[in-house]
XYZ file of C-alpha atoms in Angstrom:
394
model
C -35.809 249.478 -158.931
C -32.482 247.848 -158.137
C -31.083 250.683 -155.964
C -29.295 249.173 -153.013
C -28.326 250.291 -149.541
C -25.083 249.162 -147.996
C -26.004 249.160 -144.302
C -23.136 247.589 -142.341
C -21.683 246.416 -145.612
C -18.093 245.497 -146.163
C -16.095 248.701 -146.924
C -15.096 249.368 -150.522
C -11.438 248.765 -149.710
C -12.339 245.426 -148.135
C -14.289 244.410 -151.211
C -11.327 245.285 -153.421
C -8.987 243.230 -151.245
C -11.434 240.317 -151.322
C -11.622 240.406 -155.108
C -7.846 240.768 -155.412
C -7.335 237.746 -153.150
C -9.764 235.737 -155.270
C -7.936 236.594 -158.475
C -4.550 235.745 -156.927
C -5.835 232.304 -155.924
C -7.354 231.710 -159.356
C -4.155 232.767 -161.142
C -1.998 230.561 -158.929
C -4.345 227.621 -159.449
C -4.301 228.227 -163.210
C -0.520 228.219 -163.275
C -0.388 224.999 -161.285
C -2.922 223.318 -163.538
C -1.052 224.373 -166.654
C 2.104 222.924 -165.149
C 0.304 219.576 -164.858
C -0.308 219.456 -168.599
C -1.508 221.642 -171.470
C -4.725 219.704 -172.101
C -7.125 219.470 -169.111
C -8.774 216.464 -170.736
C -5.598 214.490 -170.019
C -6.796 214.366 -166.379
C -10.141 212.773 -167.232
C -8.994 209.396 -165.899
C -8.871 210.960 -162.423
C -12.663 211.305 -162.183
C -14.168 208.772 -159.782
C -17.795 207.659 -160.222
C -19.999 204.924 -158.739
C -19.663 201.475 -160.261
C -21.172 201.191 -163.728
C -20.823 204.881 -164.574
C -18.405 206.325 -167.126
C -17.365 209.833 -168.164
C -16.155 211.208 -171.496
C -15.593 214.556 -173.171
C -18.773 215.697 -174.909
C -17.508 219.025 -176.261
C -14.908 221.742 -175.818
C -16.531 225.111 -175.184
C -14.551 228.123 -173.905
C -15.786 229.230 -170.472
C -18.705 226.751 -170.498
C -21.262 227.727 -167.824
C -25.054 227.219 -167.922
C -26.495 224.483 -170.129
C -29.861 224.260 -171.896
C -30.830 221.394 -174.209
C -33.491 221.780 -176.903
C -34.877 218.273 -177.572
C -36.956 219.344 -180.565
C -33.867 220.829 -182.230
C -31.298 218.332 -180.879
C -29.103 221.269 -179.891
C -27.223 222.100 -176.707
C -26.812 225.773 -175.787
C -24.013 226.955 -173.523
C -23.827 230.261 -171.659
C -20.661 231.944 -170.427
C -19.353 234.806 -168.330
C -17.676 236.221 -171.430
C -19.655 237.712 -174.330
C -20.679 234.606 -176.274
C -23.404 231.955 -176.233
C -22.400 228.765 -178.030
C -24.398 225.977 -179.654
C -23.188 222.365 -179.668
C -24.343 219.815 -182.246
C -24.074 216.033 -182.188
C -24.879 215.488 -185.847
C -24.277 211.731 -185.968
C -25.871 210.908 -182.598
C -22.782 209.192 -181.198
C -22.863 211.028 -177.857
C -20.152 213.535 -178.771
C -20.832 217.141 -179.726
C -18.433 217.381 -182.627
C -19.571 220.826 -183.820
C -19.316 223.910 -181.588
C -20.345 227.295 -182.976
C -21.052 230.750 -181.573
C -24.773 231.496 -181.624
C -24.549 235.117 -180.455
C -21.704 237.446 -179.517
C -21.206 240.890 -178.024
C -23.373 240.129 -174.991
C -22.759 241.269 -171.410
C -22.083 238.208 -169.213
C -24.621 235.840 -170.860
C -24.397 233.318 -168.031
C -28.032 232.267 -167.597
C -29.889 230.486 -170.406
C -33.203 228.663 -170.793
C -34.934 227.113 -173.804
C -38.630 226.973 -174.631
C -40.893 226.830 -177.700
C -38.240 227.626 -180.282
C -36.630 230.471 -178.348
C -33.410 230.611 -176.360
C -33.725 233.036 -173.435
C -30.518 234.584 -172.103
C -30.009 236.516 -168.869
C -27.298 239.099 -169.321
C -25.988 241.201 -166.468
C -28.539 243.964 -167.061
C -31.356 242.457 -169.123
C -33.073 239.350 -170.464
C -33.076 238.741 -174.210
C -34.205 235.951 -176.492
C -33.157 234.430 -179.803
C -35.599 233.008 -182.348
C -34.249 229.619 -183.463
C -37.024 228.541 -185.790
C -35.128 229.536 -188.951
C -31.587 229.368 -187.598
C -28.936 227.749 -189.771
C -25.530 226.657 -188.434
C -22.916 229.387 -188.617
C -25.348 232.299 -188.594
C -25.007 234.681 -185.657
C -28.317 235.813 -184.183
C -29.272 239.246 -182.891
C -31.045 239.505 -179.534
C -34.626 240.586 -179.018
C -34.989 242.358 -175.686
C -37.525 240.768 -173.328
C -36.815 242.762 -170.151
C -34.245 245.556 -169.802
C -34.551 246.715 -166.187
C -32.329 244.315 -164.280
C -30.013 246.253 -161.912
C -26.512 246.470 -163.336
C -23.436 245.707 -161.206
C -20.426 243.417 -161.477
C -19.986 241.696 -158.092
C -22.193 238.554 -158.308
C -23.573 240.060 -161.499
C -23.762 236.813 -163.467
C -27.446 235.898 -163.621
C -28.931 232.436 -163.542
C -32.090 231.773 -165.573
C -34.589 228.908 -165.602
C -37.971 228.196 -167.183
C -40.481 227.044 -164.581
C -43.343 224.551 -164.984
C -45.710 227.545 -164.860
C -44.221 228.728 -168.161
C -42.530 231.754 -166.574
C -38.885 232.764 -166.495
C -37.119 232.727 -163.126
C -33.982 234.820 -162.681
C -31.650 234.916 -159.670
C -30.050 238.238 -158.738
C -27.091 237.829 -156.389
C -26.082 240.589 -153.975
C -23.301 243.050 -154.983
C -21.312 242.403 -151.796
C -20.131 239.781 -149.365
C -22.664 240.673 -146.639
C -24.961 243.690 -146.906
C -28.602 244.720 -147.084
C -30.262 245.186 -150.460
C -33.536 246.290 -152.017
C -35.800 244.337 -154.369
C -35.089 242.675 -156.695
C -31.467 242.279 -155.565
C -30.800 239.337 -153.243
C -33.840 237.545 -154.618
C -35.269 235.234 -157.238
C -37.688 237.070 -159.501
C -40.032 235.719 -162.145
C -41.722 237.164 -165.212
C -43.728 236.134 -168.224
C -41.818 235.205 -171.366
C -42.981 238.396 -173.072
C -41.357 240.490 -170.319
C -44.537 241.381 -168.441
C -45.485 240.539 -164.876
C -42.063 240.982 -163.262
C -42.263 240.153 -159.546
C -40.064 238.936 -156.714
C -40.708 235.266 -155.909
C -38.244 234.658 -153.031
C -36.054 236.941 -150.880
C -33.113 236.658 -148.513
C -30.820 234.979 -151.046
C -27.111 235.790 -151.271
C -26.084 234.311 -154.622
C -28.061 231.500 -156.246
C -26.662 229.958 -159.429
C -28.931 226.936 -159.715
C -32.692 226.275 -159.873
C -34.824 223.270 -160.758
C -38.302 221.947 -159.968
C -38.931 218.533 -158.475
C -40.425 216.395 -161.270
C -43.193 214.922 -159.077
C -44.198 217.886 -156.896
C -43.390 220.738 -159.306
C -41.825 222.667 -156.400
C -38.746 224.857 -156.718
C -35.384 223.968 -155.190
C -32.383 226.285 -155.541
C -28.775 226.503 -154.435
C -27.303 229.460 -152.558
C -23.689 230.305 -151.724
C -22.757 231.251 -148.165
C -20.657 234.301 -147.292
C -16.864 234.430 -147.503
C -14.165 235.300 -144.977
C -15.893 233.879 -141.873
C -13.679 230.815 -141.508
C -12.834 227.537 -143.201
C -15.900 225.640 -142.047
C -18.682 228.250 -141.876
C -21.067 229.269 -143.213
C -22.665 226.421 -145.149
C -23.653 226.529 -148.784
C -27.319 225.712 -149.216
C -30.035 223.823 -151.020
C -33.346 225.608 -150.417
C -36.979 224.704 -151.006
C -39.406 227.369 -152.232
C -42.777 225.659 -152.793
C -44.631 228.983 -152.958
C -43.849 232.688 -153.432
C -43.163 235.093 -150.580
C -40.659 233.106 -148.520
C -37.530 234.683 -147.013
C -34.333 232.627 -146.798
C -32.473 234.627 -144.171
C -29.724 236.639 -145.849
C -28.109 238.962 -144.724
C -29.104 238.077 -141.153
C -27.881 234.552 -141.780
C -24.572 234.296 -143.644
C -25.341 230.770 -144.829
C -27.045 227.777 -143.275
C -27.913 228.631 -139.665
C -24.799 230.768 -139.104
C -25.719 234.307 -138.094
C -23.919 237.175 -139.834
C -21.611 239.051 -137.441
C -22.631 242.291 -139.156
C -26.274 241.708 -138.131
C -26.234 240.193 -134.608
C -29.568 241.562 -133.392
C -33.115 240.238 -133.771
C -34.008 239.121 -137.283
C -36.574 241.569 -138.725
C -38.304 238.814 -140.697
C -41.429 237.086 -139.398
C -40.220 233.681 -140.500
C -36.964 232.475 -142.080
C -36.944 229.420 -144.340
C -33.729 227.586 -143.507
C -31.996 225.302 -146.035
C -33.251 221.751 -146.444
C -29.685 220.593 -147.192
C -26.436 222.151 -146.008
C -23.287 221.659 -148.074
C -19.729 222.310 -146.960
C -18.609 225.904 -146.555
C -17.089 227.447 -149.698
C -17.943 224.483 -151.932
C -19.582 227.004 -154.315
C -22.632 224.846 -155.013
C -24.014 226.036 -158.353
C -26.136 224.217 -160.937
C -28.794 221.712 -159.867
C -30.709 219.172 -161.948
C -33.337 216.597 -160.955
C -32.809 213.324 -162.778
C -35.770 212.412 -164.975
C -34.268 209.846 -167.341
C -34.151 206.075 -167.682
C -30.457 205.345 -168.292
C -29.394 205.417 -164.633
C -30.594 202.802 -162.095
C -34.102 203.277 -160.705
C -32.786 204.583 -157.383
C -31.522 207.744 -159.098
C -34.942 208.755 -160.443
C -35.906 212.207 -159.126
C -32.687 212.616 -157.162
C -30.816 215.895 -157.649
C -27.289 216.444 -158.935
C -25.484 219.580 -157.745
C -22.300 220.925 -159.363
C -19.802 222.268 -156.817
C -17.446 224.755 -158.421
C -14.934 224.643 -155.572
C -13.434 226.942 -152.960
C -10.994 229.795 -153.457
C -10.679 231.028 -149.833
C -10.276 227.917 -147.719
C -7.070 226.584 -146.143
C -7.735 223.140 -147.606
C -9.676 223.342 -150.900
C -13.114 221.742 -151.013
C -15.701 221.159 -153.728
C -14.626 220.592 -157.347
C -17.138 217.735 -157.642
C -20.756 216.762 -158.321
C -22.939 215.831 -155.345
C -26.042 213.647 -155.404
C -28.937 214.623 -153.136
C -31.326 211.737 -152.465
C -35.063 212.466 -152.384
C -37.901 210.296 -151.104
C -41.198 209.615 -152.867
C -42.750 212.702 -151.241
C -40.190 215.001 -152.846
C -38.188 215.561 -149.639
C -34.375 215.392 -149.457
C -33.151 212.547 -147.260
C -29.379 212.464 -147.780
C -26.407 213.554 -149.841
C -23.242 211.939 -151.160
C -20.415 212.522 -153.626
C -21.313 211.338 -157.126
C -18.314 212.483 -159.188
C -14.974 213.777 -157.951
C -11.366 214.046 -159.084
C -11.125 217.579 -160.469
C -9.083 218.480 -157.368
C -5.526 217.133 -157.535
C -3.709 215.636 -154.531
C -1.497 218.725 -154.227
C -4.558 220.951 -153.693
C -4.665 222.455 -157.177
C -7.574 221.918 -159.540
C -7.695 221.096 -163.228
C -11.453 221.616 -163.583
C -14.442 223.265 -161.895
C -17.987 221.906 -162.472
C -20.693 224.544 -163.026
C -23.970 223.142 -164.337
C -25.772 219.853 -164.979
C -28.142 219.042 -167.849
C -29.765 215.846 -169.126
C -29.838 214.476 -172.663
C -32.891 212.614 -174.015
C -31.119 209.271 -173.607
C -30.794 209.871 -169.852
C -27.079 210.632 -169.802
C -25.881 213.681 -167.860
C -23.883 216.624 -169.112
C -21.646 218.616 -166.746
C -20.091 221.938 -167.760
C -16.651 223.115 -166.627
C -15.790 226.770 -167.200
C -12.229 226.349 -165.927
C -11.185 223.544 -168.273
C -13.483 224.731 -171.074
C -15.103 221.310 -171.300
C -18.504 219.645 -171.205
C -18.521 216.075 -169.904
C -21.056 213.323 -170.597
C -21.743 210.762 -167.848
C -23.341 207.457 -168.848
C -24.331 204.248 -167.095
C -24.114 200.633 -168.214
C -24.654 197.809 -165.699
C -21.872 195.294 -165.502
C -22.231 191.493 -165.768
C -24.356 190.137 -162.966
C -25.678 193.563 -161.958
C -29.118 193.640 -160.362
C -29.744 197.249 -161.476
C -32.865 197.671 -163.583
C -34.245 200.484 -165.657
C -37.870 201.113 -166.612
């Protein structure tokens, strides 16, 4: 399981050059951002939101990636691409997480996290583990209990995303270890398994690198993001929002590089009976990651069951794009009907960035949290209607 073939794949030297170029861009962007000011939070006033919305710093967490809130414990858990999972506590309930502590350390890329029934589940690069929180006390580091230890191990796109589905099973996305290449199950797929580690199976195939999953609150059907291939131009291929209402669907990769753009490495007939194309196409290289369907009551009624998508931002585009949160509008039948920018301003006018959104989570009061691994921040977005507003909440 996990062995991969590299038919018509990018050569090893090309992959190294691609990675080197990415790191050069990131280092240059970092230097520019640091030149703008030592504290990224000093740029918070640059964030633009629709009227009535406001943003503040919720917590400072190094390398903040995936978010999982435990309502029964009133705790926020934060994954990373380092070796640590953090826990954030808002002890006085004022909407600011004033206490940030490591929950577990020494892990291998604990990017994906999901909470359920007193356990925090963590997808490392090579396995899924869990932490029993029933007797946890602040400051105590927890040791992992292995749930599943047979995930294929590789570095390129090796940060896993994890979600707990309405069927009670864990869903894990396994990105491909390449730019464009063929793979074997479960690589290039979303797999699912029971929370005790049994019943591992592939749910969806033909996926390049998904870092966001959520289920529509009314239909219970899965939607997930996917990142298009690099190095094919500024404006192609598209990043994606996909709909997987049932298992067994194929979403086109590597025959499609993203959206409806065919991969130049695979120009012939597509050896798949039917390809499920994206239901929403985002801009190329926006790096669309975490997705969350809004379920709360703080925002105006029109936001209920719409999706928020965090766009991490481009590294290989002539003019940078992304670095924002998009809103995808859904109708009453659970179908996407439009998209628009919800929050932007992490990209500076000179083309450098001071922050990069990663994931979106919701607090019990209906406010939204957005993680930023670049600035090491978690933001909280709230809504309060102004005088004379006609907005209503249930």
